Short mmCIF file of C-alpha atoms in Angstrom, two decimals:
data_model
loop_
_atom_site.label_atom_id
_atom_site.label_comp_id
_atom_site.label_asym_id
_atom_site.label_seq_id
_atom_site.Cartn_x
_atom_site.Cartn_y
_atom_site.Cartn_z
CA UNK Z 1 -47.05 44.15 21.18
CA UNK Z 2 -46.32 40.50 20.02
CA UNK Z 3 -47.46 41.41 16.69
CA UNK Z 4 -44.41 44.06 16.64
CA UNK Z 5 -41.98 41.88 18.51
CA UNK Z 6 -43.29 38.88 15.12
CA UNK Z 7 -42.48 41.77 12.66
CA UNK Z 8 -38.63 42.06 14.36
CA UNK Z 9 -38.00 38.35 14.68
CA UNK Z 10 -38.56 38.10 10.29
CA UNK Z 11 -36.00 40.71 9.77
CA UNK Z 12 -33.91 39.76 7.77
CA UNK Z 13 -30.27 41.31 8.37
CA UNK Z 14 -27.46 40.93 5.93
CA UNK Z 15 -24.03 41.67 7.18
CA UNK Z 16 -22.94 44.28 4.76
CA UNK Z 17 -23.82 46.32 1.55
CA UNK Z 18 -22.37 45.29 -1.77
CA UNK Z 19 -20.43 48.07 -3.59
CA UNK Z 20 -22.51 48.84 -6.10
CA UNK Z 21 -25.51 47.89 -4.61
CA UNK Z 22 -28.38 50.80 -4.58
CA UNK Z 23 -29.19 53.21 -1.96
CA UNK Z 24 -32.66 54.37 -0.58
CA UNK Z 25 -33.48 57.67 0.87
CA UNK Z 26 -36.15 57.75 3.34
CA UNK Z 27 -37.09 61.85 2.97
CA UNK Z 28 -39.52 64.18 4.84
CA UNK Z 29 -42.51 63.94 2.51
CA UNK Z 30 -43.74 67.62 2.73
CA UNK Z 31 -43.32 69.40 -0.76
CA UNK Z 32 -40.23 72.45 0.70
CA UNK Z 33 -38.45 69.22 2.08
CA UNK Z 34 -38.55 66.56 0.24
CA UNK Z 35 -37.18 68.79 -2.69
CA UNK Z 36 -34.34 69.93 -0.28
CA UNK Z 37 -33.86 66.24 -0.25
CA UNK Z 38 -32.40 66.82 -4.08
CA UNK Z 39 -28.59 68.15 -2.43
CA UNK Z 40 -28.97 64.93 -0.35
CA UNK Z 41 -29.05 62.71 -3.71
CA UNK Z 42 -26.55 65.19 -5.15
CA UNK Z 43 -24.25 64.70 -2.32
CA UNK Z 44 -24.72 60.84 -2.55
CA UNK Z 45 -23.85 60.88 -6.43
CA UNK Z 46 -20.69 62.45 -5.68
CA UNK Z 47 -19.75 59.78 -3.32
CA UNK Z 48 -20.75 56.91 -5.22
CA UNK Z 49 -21.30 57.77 -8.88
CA UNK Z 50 -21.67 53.88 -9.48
CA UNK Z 51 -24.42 53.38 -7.54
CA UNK Z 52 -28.24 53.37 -8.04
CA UNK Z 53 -30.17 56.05 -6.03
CA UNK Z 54 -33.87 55.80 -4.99
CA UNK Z 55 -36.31 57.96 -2.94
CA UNK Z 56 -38.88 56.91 -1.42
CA UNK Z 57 -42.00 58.92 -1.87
CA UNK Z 58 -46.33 59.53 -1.48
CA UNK Z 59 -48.23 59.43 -4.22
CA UNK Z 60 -48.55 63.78 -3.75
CA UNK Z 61 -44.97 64.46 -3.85
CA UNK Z 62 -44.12 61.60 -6.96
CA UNK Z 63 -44.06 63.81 -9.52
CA UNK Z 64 -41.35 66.27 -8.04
CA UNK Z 65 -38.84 62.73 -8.76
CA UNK Z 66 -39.93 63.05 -12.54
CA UNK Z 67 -37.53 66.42 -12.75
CA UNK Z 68 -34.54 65.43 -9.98
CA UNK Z 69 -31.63 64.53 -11.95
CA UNK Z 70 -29.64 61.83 -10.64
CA UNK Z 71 -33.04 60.10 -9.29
CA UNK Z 72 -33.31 55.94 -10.60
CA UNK Z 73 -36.95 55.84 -9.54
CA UNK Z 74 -39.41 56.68 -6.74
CA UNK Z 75 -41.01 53.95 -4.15
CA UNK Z 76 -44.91 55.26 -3.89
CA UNK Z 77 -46.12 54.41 -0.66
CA UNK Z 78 -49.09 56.45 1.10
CA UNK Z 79 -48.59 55.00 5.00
CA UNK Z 80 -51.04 56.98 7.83
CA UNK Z 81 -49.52 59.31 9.68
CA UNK Z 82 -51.28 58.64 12.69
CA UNK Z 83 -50.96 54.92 13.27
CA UNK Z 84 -48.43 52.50 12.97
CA UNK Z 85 -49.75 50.53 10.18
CA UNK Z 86 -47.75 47.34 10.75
CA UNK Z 87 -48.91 45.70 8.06
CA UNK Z 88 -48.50 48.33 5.46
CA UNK Z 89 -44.76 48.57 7.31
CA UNK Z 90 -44.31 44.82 6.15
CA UNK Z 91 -45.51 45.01 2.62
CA UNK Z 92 -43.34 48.31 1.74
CA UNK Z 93 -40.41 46.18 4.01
CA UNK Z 94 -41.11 43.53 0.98
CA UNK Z 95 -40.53 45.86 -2.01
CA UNK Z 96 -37.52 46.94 -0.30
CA UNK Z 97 -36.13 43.96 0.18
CA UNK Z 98 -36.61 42.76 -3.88
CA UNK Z 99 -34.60 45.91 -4.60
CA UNK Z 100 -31.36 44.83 -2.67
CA UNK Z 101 -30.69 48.29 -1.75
CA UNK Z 102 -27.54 47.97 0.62
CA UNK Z 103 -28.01 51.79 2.13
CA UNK Z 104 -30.83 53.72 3.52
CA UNK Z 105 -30.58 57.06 4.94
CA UNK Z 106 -33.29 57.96 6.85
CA UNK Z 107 -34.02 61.57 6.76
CA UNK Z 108 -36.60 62.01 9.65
CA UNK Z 109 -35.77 61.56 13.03
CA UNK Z 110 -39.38 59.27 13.76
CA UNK Z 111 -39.29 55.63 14.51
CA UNK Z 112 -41.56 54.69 12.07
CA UNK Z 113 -39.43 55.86 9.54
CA UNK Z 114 -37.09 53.39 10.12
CA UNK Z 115 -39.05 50.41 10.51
CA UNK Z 116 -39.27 49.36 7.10
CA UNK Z 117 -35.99 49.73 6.05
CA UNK Z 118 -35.05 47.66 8.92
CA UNK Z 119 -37.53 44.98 8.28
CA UNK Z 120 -36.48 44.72 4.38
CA UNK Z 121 -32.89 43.66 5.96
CA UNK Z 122 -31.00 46.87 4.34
CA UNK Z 123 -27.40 46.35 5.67
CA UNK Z 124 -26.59 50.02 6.52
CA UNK Z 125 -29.29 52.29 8.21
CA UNK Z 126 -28.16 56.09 8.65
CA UNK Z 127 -30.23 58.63 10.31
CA UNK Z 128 -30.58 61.00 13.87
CA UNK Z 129 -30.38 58.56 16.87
CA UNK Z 130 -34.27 60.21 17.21
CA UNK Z 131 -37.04 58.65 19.24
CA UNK Z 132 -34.49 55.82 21.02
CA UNK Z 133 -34.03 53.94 17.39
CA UNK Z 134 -31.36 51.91 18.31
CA UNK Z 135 -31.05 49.02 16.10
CA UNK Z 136 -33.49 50.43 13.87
CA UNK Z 137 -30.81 52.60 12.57
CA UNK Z 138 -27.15 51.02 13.14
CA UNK Z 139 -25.19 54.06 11.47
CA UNK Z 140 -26.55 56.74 14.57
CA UNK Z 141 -25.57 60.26 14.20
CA UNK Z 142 -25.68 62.37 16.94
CA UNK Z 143 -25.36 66.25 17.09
CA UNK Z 144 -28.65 66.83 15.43
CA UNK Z 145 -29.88 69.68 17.80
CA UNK Z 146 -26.74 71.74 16.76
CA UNK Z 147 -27.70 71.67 13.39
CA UNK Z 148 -29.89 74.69 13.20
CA UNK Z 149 -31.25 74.21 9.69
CA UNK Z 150 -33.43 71.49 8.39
CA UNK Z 151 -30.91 71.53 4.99
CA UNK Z 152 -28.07 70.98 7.12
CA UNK Z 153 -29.89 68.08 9.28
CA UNK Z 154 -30.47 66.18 6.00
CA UNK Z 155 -27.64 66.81 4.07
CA UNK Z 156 -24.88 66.01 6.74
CA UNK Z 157 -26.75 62.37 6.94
CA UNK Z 158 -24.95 61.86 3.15
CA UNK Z 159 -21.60 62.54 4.63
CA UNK Z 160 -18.99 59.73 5.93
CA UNK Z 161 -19.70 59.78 9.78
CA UNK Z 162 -16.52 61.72 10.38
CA UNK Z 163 -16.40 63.90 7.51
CA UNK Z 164 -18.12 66.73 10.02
CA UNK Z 165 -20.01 69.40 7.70
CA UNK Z 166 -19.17 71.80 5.10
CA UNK Z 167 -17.14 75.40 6.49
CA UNK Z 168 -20.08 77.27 5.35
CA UNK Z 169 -24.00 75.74 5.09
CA UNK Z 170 -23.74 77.46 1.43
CA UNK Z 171 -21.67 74.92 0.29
CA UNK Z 172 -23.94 72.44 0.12
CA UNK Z 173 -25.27 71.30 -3.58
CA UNK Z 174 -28.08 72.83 -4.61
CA UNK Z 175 -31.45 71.22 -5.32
CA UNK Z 176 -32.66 71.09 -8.95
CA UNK Z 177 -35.76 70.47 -10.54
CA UNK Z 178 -35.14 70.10 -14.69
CA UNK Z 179 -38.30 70.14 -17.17
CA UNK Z 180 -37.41 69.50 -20.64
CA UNK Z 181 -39.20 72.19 -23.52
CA UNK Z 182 -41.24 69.63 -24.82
CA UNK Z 183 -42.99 68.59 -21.69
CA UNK Z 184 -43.91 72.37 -21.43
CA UNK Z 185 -45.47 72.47 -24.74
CA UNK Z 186 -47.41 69.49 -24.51
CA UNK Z 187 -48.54 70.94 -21.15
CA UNK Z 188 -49.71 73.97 -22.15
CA UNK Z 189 -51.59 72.40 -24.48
CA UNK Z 190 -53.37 70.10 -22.50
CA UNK Z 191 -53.97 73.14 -20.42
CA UNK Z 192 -55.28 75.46 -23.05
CA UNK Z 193 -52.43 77.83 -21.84
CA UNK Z 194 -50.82 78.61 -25.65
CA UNK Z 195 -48.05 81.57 -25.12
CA UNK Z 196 -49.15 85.05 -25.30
CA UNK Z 197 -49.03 86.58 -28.69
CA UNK Z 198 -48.74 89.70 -27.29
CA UNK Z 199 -45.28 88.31 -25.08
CA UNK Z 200 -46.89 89.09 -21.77
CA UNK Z 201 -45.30 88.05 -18.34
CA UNK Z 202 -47.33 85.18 -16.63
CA UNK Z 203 -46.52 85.35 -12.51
CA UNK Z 204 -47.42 81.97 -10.69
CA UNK Z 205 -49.15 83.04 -7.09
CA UNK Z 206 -48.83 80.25 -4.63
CA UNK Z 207 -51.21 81.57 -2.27
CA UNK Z 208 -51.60 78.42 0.21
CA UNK Z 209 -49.00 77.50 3.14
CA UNK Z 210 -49.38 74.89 6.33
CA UNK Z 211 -51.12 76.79 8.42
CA UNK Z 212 -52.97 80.25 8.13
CA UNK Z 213 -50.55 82.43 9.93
CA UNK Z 214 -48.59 81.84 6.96
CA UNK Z 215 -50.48 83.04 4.31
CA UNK Z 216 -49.91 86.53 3.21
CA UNK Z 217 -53.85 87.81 3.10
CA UNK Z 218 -53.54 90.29 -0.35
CA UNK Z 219 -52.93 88.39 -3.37
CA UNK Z 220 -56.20 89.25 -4.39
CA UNK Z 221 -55.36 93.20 -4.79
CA UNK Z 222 -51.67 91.61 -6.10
CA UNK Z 223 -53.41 90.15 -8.37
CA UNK Z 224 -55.76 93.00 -9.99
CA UNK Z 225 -52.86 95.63 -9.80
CA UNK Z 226 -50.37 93.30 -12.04
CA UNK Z 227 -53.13 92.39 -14.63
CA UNK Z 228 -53.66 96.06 -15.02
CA UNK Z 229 -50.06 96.61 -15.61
CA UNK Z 230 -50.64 94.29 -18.59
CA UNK Z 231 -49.68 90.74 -16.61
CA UNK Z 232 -51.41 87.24 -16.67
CA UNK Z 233 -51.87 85.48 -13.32
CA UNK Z 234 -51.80 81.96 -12.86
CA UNK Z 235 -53.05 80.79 -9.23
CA UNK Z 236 -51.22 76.92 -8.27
CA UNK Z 237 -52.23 74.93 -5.31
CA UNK Z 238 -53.80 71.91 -4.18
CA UNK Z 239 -57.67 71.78 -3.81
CA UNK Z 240 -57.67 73.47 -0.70
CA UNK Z 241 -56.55 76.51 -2.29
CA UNK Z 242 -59.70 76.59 -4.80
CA UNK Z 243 -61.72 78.72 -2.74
CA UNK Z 244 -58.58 81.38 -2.62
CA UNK Z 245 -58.25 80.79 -6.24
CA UNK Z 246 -61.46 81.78 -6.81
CA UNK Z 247 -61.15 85.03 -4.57
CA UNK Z 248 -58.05 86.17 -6.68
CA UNK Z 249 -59.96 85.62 -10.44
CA UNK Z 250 -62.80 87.17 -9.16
CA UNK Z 251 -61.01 90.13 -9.33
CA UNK Z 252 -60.16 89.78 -13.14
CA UNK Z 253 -61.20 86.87 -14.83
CA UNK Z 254 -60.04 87.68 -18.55
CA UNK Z 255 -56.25 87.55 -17.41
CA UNK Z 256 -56.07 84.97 -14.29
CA UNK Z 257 -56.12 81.62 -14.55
CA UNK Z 258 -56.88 78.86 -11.51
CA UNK Z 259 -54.72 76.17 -11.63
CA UNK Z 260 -55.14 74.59 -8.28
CA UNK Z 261 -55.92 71.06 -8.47
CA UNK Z 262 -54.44 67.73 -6.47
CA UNK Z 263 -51.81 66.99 -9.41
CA UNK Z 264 -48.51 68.79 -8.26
CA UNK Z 265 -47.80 68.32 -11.06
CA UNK Z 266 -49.91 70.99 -13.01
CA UNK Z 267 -48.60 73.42 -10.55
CA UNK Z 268 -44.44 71.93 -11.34
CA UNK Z 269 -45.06 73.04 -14.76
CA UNK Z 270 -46.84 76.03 -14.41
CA UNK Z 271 -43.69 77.04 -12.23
CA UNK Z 272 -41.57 76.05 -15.22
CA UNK Z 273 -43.20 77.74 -17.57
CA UNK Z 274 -43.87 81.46 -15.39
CA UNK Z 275 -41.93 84.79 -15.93
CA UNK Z 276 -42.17 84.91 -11.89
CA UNK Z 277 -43.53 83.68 -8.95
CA UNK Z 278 -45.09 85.12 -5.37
CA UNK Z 279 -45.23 82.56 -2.64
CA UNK Z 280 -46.33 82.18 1.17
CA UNK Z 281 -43.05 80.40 2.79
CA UNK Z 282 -44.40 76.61 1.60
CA UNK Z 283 -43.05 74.41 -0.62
CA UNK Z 284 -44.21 75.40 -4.06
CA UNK Z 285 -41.67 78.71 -3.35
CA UNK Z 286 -38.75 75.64 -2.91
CA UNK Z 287 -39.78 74.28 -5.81
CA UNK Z 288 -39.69 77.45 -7.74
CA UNK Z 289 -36.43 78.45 -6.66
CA UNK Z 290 -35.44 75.15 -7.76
CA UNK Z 291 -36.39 75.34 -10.85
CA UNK Z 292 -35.07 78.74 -11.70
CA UNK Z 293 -38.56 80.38 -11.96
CA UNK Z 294 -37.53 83.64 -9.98
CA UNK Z 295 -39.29 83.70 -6.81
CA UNK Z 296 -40.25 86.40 -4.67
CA UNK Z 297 -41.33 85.13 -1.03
CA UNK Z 298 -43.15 86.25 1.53
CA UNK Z 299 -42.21 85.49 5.08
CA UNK Z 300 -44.34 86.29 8.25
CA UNK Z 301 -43.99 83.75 11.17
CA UNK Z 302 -41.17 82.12 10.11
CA UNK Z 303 -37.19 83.01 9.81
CA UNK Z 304 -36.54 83.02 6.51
CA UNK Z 305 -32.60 82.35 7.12
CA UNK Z 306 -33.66 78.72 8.33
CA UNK Z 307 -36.93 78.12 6.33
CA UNK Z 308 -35.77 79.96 2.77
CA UNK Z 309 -34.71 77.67 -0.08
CA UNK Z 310 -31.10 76.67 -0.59
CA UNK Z 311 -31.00 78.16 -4.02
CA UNK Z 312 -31.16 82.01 -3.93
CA UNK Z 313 -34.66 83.69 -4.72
CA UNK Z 314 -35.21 86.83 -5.91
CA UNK Z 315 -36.75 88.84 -3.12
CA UNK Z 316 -37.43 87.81 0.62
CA UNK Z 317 -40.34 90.05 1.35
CA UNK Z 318 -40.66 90.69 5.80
CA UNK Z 319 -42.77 93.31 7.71
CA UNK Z 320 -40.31 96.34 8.59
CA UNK Z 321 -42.10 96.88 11.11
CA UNK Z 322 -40.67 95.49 15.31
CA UNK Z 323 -42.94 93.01 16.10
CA UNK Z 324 -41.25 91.04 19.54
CA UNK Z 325 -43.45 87.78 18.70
CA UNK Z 326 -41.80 87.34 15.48
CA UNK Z 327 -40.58 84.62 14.09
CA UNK Z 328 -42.93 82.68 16.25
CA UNK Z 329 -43.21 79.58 13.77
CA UNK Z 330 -46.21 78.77 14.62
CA UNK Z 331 -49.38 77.86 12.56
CA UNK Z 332 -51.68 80.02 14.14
CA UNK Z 333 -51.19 83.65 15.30
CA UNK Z 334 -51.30 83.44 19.20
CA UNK Z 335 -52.13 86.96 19.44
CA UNK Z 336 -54.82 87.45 16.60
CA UNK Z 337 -53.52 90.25 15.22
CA UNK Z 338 -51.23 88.36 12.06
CA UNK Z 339 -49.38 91.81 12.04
CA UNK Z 340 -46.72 90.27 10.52
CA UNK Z 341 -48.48 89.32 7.25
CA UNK Z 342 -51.07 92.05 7.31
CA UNK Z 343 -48.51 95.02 7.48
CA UNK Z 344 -46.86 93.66 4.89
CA UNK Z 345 -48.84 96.20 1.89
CA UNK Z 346 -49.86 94.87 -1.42
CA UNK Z 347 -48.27 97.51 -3.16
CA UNK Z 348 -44.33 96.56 -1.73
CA UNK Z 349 -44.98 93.10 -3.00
CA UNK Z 350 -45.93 94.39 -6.98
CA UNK Z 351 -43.22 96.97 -6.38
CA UNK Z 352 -40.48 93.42 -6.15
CA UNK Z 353 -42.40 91.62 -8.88
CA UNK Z 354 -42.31 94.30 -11.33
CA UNK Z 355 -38.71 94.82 -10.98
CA UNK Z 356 -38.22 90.79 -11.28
CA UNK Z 357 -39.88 91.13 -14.54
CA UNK Z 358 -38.40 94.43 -15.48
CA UNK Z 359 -34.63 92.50 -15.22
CA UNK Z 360 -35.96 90.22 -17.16
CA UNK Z 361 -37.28 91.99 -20.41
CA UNK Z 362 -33.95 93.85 -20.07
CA UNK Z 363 -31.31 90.61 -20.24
CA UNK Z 364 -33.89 89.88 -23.14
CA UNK Z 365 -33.11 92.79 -25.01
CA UNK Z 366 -29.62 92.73 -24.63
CA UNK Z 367 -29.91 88.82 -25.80
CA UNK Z 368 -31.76 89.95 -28.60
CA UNK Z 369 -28.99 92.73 -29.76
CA UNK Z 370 -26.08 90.06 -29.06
#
């Protein structure tokens, strides 16, 4: 305790932010929000075009910064999630400080989250009053709870404090992720991945989620029945997807690739560079969408109305079927039976993705004839 009450006595606290002095955002670092964290920076640009913007960020989620336009520059920082830290607190509260930034909004609603913008002295501190943060955060917000959507919690946080929210939660900016032709090339051919001279579609399968209640259990038959309709497969995830990877290739290995690895970015680019892309409700489908990539996802547990990306995919795929426990949002079935993923049939899923591509070749043809 008088190691904490040490680290609040050296605050410094200026009195106010200079006009053109830089802001910090202070996002959820999971992959699905921290890109929704893009119509945050978007909202922010059109309020102060002047002024710098910078996230701060892990070392996992980094890369996604690369491709956010309107982004000065990340902050890495890679703090425990399960312990205060206070030292790390103070060192990140020193590269803060250098900066000068004069705002910080911080997105989630945790103490911690605030601590080190408080300690680097930023002037104005916006975020959810959240865990009794008073003083930690001297622009509080209140009214969180009525804001159903985590899109909605975040972006309203870039809004005067009396500027209320937009009529309709579509009118928020979009998020955008931007990756520039020649960073594709040079990718592919680091990866070996040279375009098809045959023109084939490549789909990206995101096949991992948080939590195994959301991961739709057929990619593998996805997978064979779209390479035999003359399809490559590329498999993204991190490295605890490799054992899934390997399930899916298994079932043709001439025409589907593993990508899975710990560098988001490989799977960024691969997104970039698909025809289409099948994902579990997790962040790689937000990062799709956000891209452009069209996405088809797959929703089981969760609503897809609060948990979908902001920018419109191409297919929400749902059971038909009444199931009273759904959406449950919860990581693990409670009843065992993951009816809600299971009765969703392998064959309804290829049915979306070969009409994805099919709309594709066709605005390619008529491009062609233009």
């Amino acid at each position: 305790m008088r190691g904490l009450t040490a680290l609040f006595a050296m605050a410094p606290q200026r009195d106010r932010p200079m006009p053109e002095s830089p802001i910090l955002i202070v996002p959820y670092m999971w992959i699905g929000d921290f890109v929704r964290s893009h119509s945050v920076v978007k909202l922010l640009r059109q309020r102060f075009p002047s002024r710098p913007i910078d996230v701060l960020t892990t070392t996992m989620v980094a890369p996604l910064l690369d491709y956010m336009p309107g982004v000065r520059k990340g902050i890495a920082v890679d703090l425990p999630r399960k312990r205060l830290a206070l030292a790390q607190h103070r060192a990140l509260a020193e590269r803060l400080r250098v900066e000068g930034y004069g705002h910080a909004l911080v997105l989630p609603r945790t103490w911690k989250a605030a601590l080190a913008p408080y300690l680097a002295g930023i002037p104005q501190r916006t975020g959810f009053v959240g865990e009794a943060r008073f003083g930690l955060i001297n622009d509080l917000r209140f009214g969180e709870r009525a804001l159903p959507r985590m899109v909605d919690r975040c972006a309203v946080l870039a809004l005067p404090k009396d500027a209320g929210r937009p009529a309709k939660a579509g009118e928020w900016p979009l998020p955008e992720l931007k990756v520039t032709a020649s960073e594709l090339a040079a990718w592919r051919g680091r990866m070996g991945l040279a375009p098809d001279p045959l023109g084939r579609p490549v789909v990206a399968f995101a096949p991992g989620a948080v939590g195994p209640s959301k991961r739709w259990p057929f990619y593998a038959e996805l997978g064979r029945r779209l390479t035999a309709e003359g399809n490559a497969v590329w498999v993204i995830g991190g490295p605890g997807e490799k054992e899934l990877a390997a399930e899916i290739v298994r079932t043709d290995s001439d025409n589907i690739r593993d990508l899975t690895g710990a560098d988001l970015r490989n799977a960024i680019l691969a997104l970039a560079a698909a025809n289409a892309a099948v994902s579990n409700d997790s962040g790689l489908l937000h990062v799709a969408a956000a891209l452009g990539t069209p996405a088809i996802g797959i929703f089981g547990p969760t609503s897809p109305w609060h948990w979908a990306p902001l920018n419109p995919i191409a297919a929400v795929i749902e059971t038909t079927g009444e199931l009273a426990c759904r959406p449950c949002h919860k990581p693990v079935c409670r009843l065992g039976h993951h009816r809600c993923m299971r009765d969703i049939a392998a064959e309804r899923v290829a049915g979306a993705t070969r009409s994805v591509l099919a709309g594709l070749s066709a605005r390619a043809d008529a491009n062609r004839t233009l």
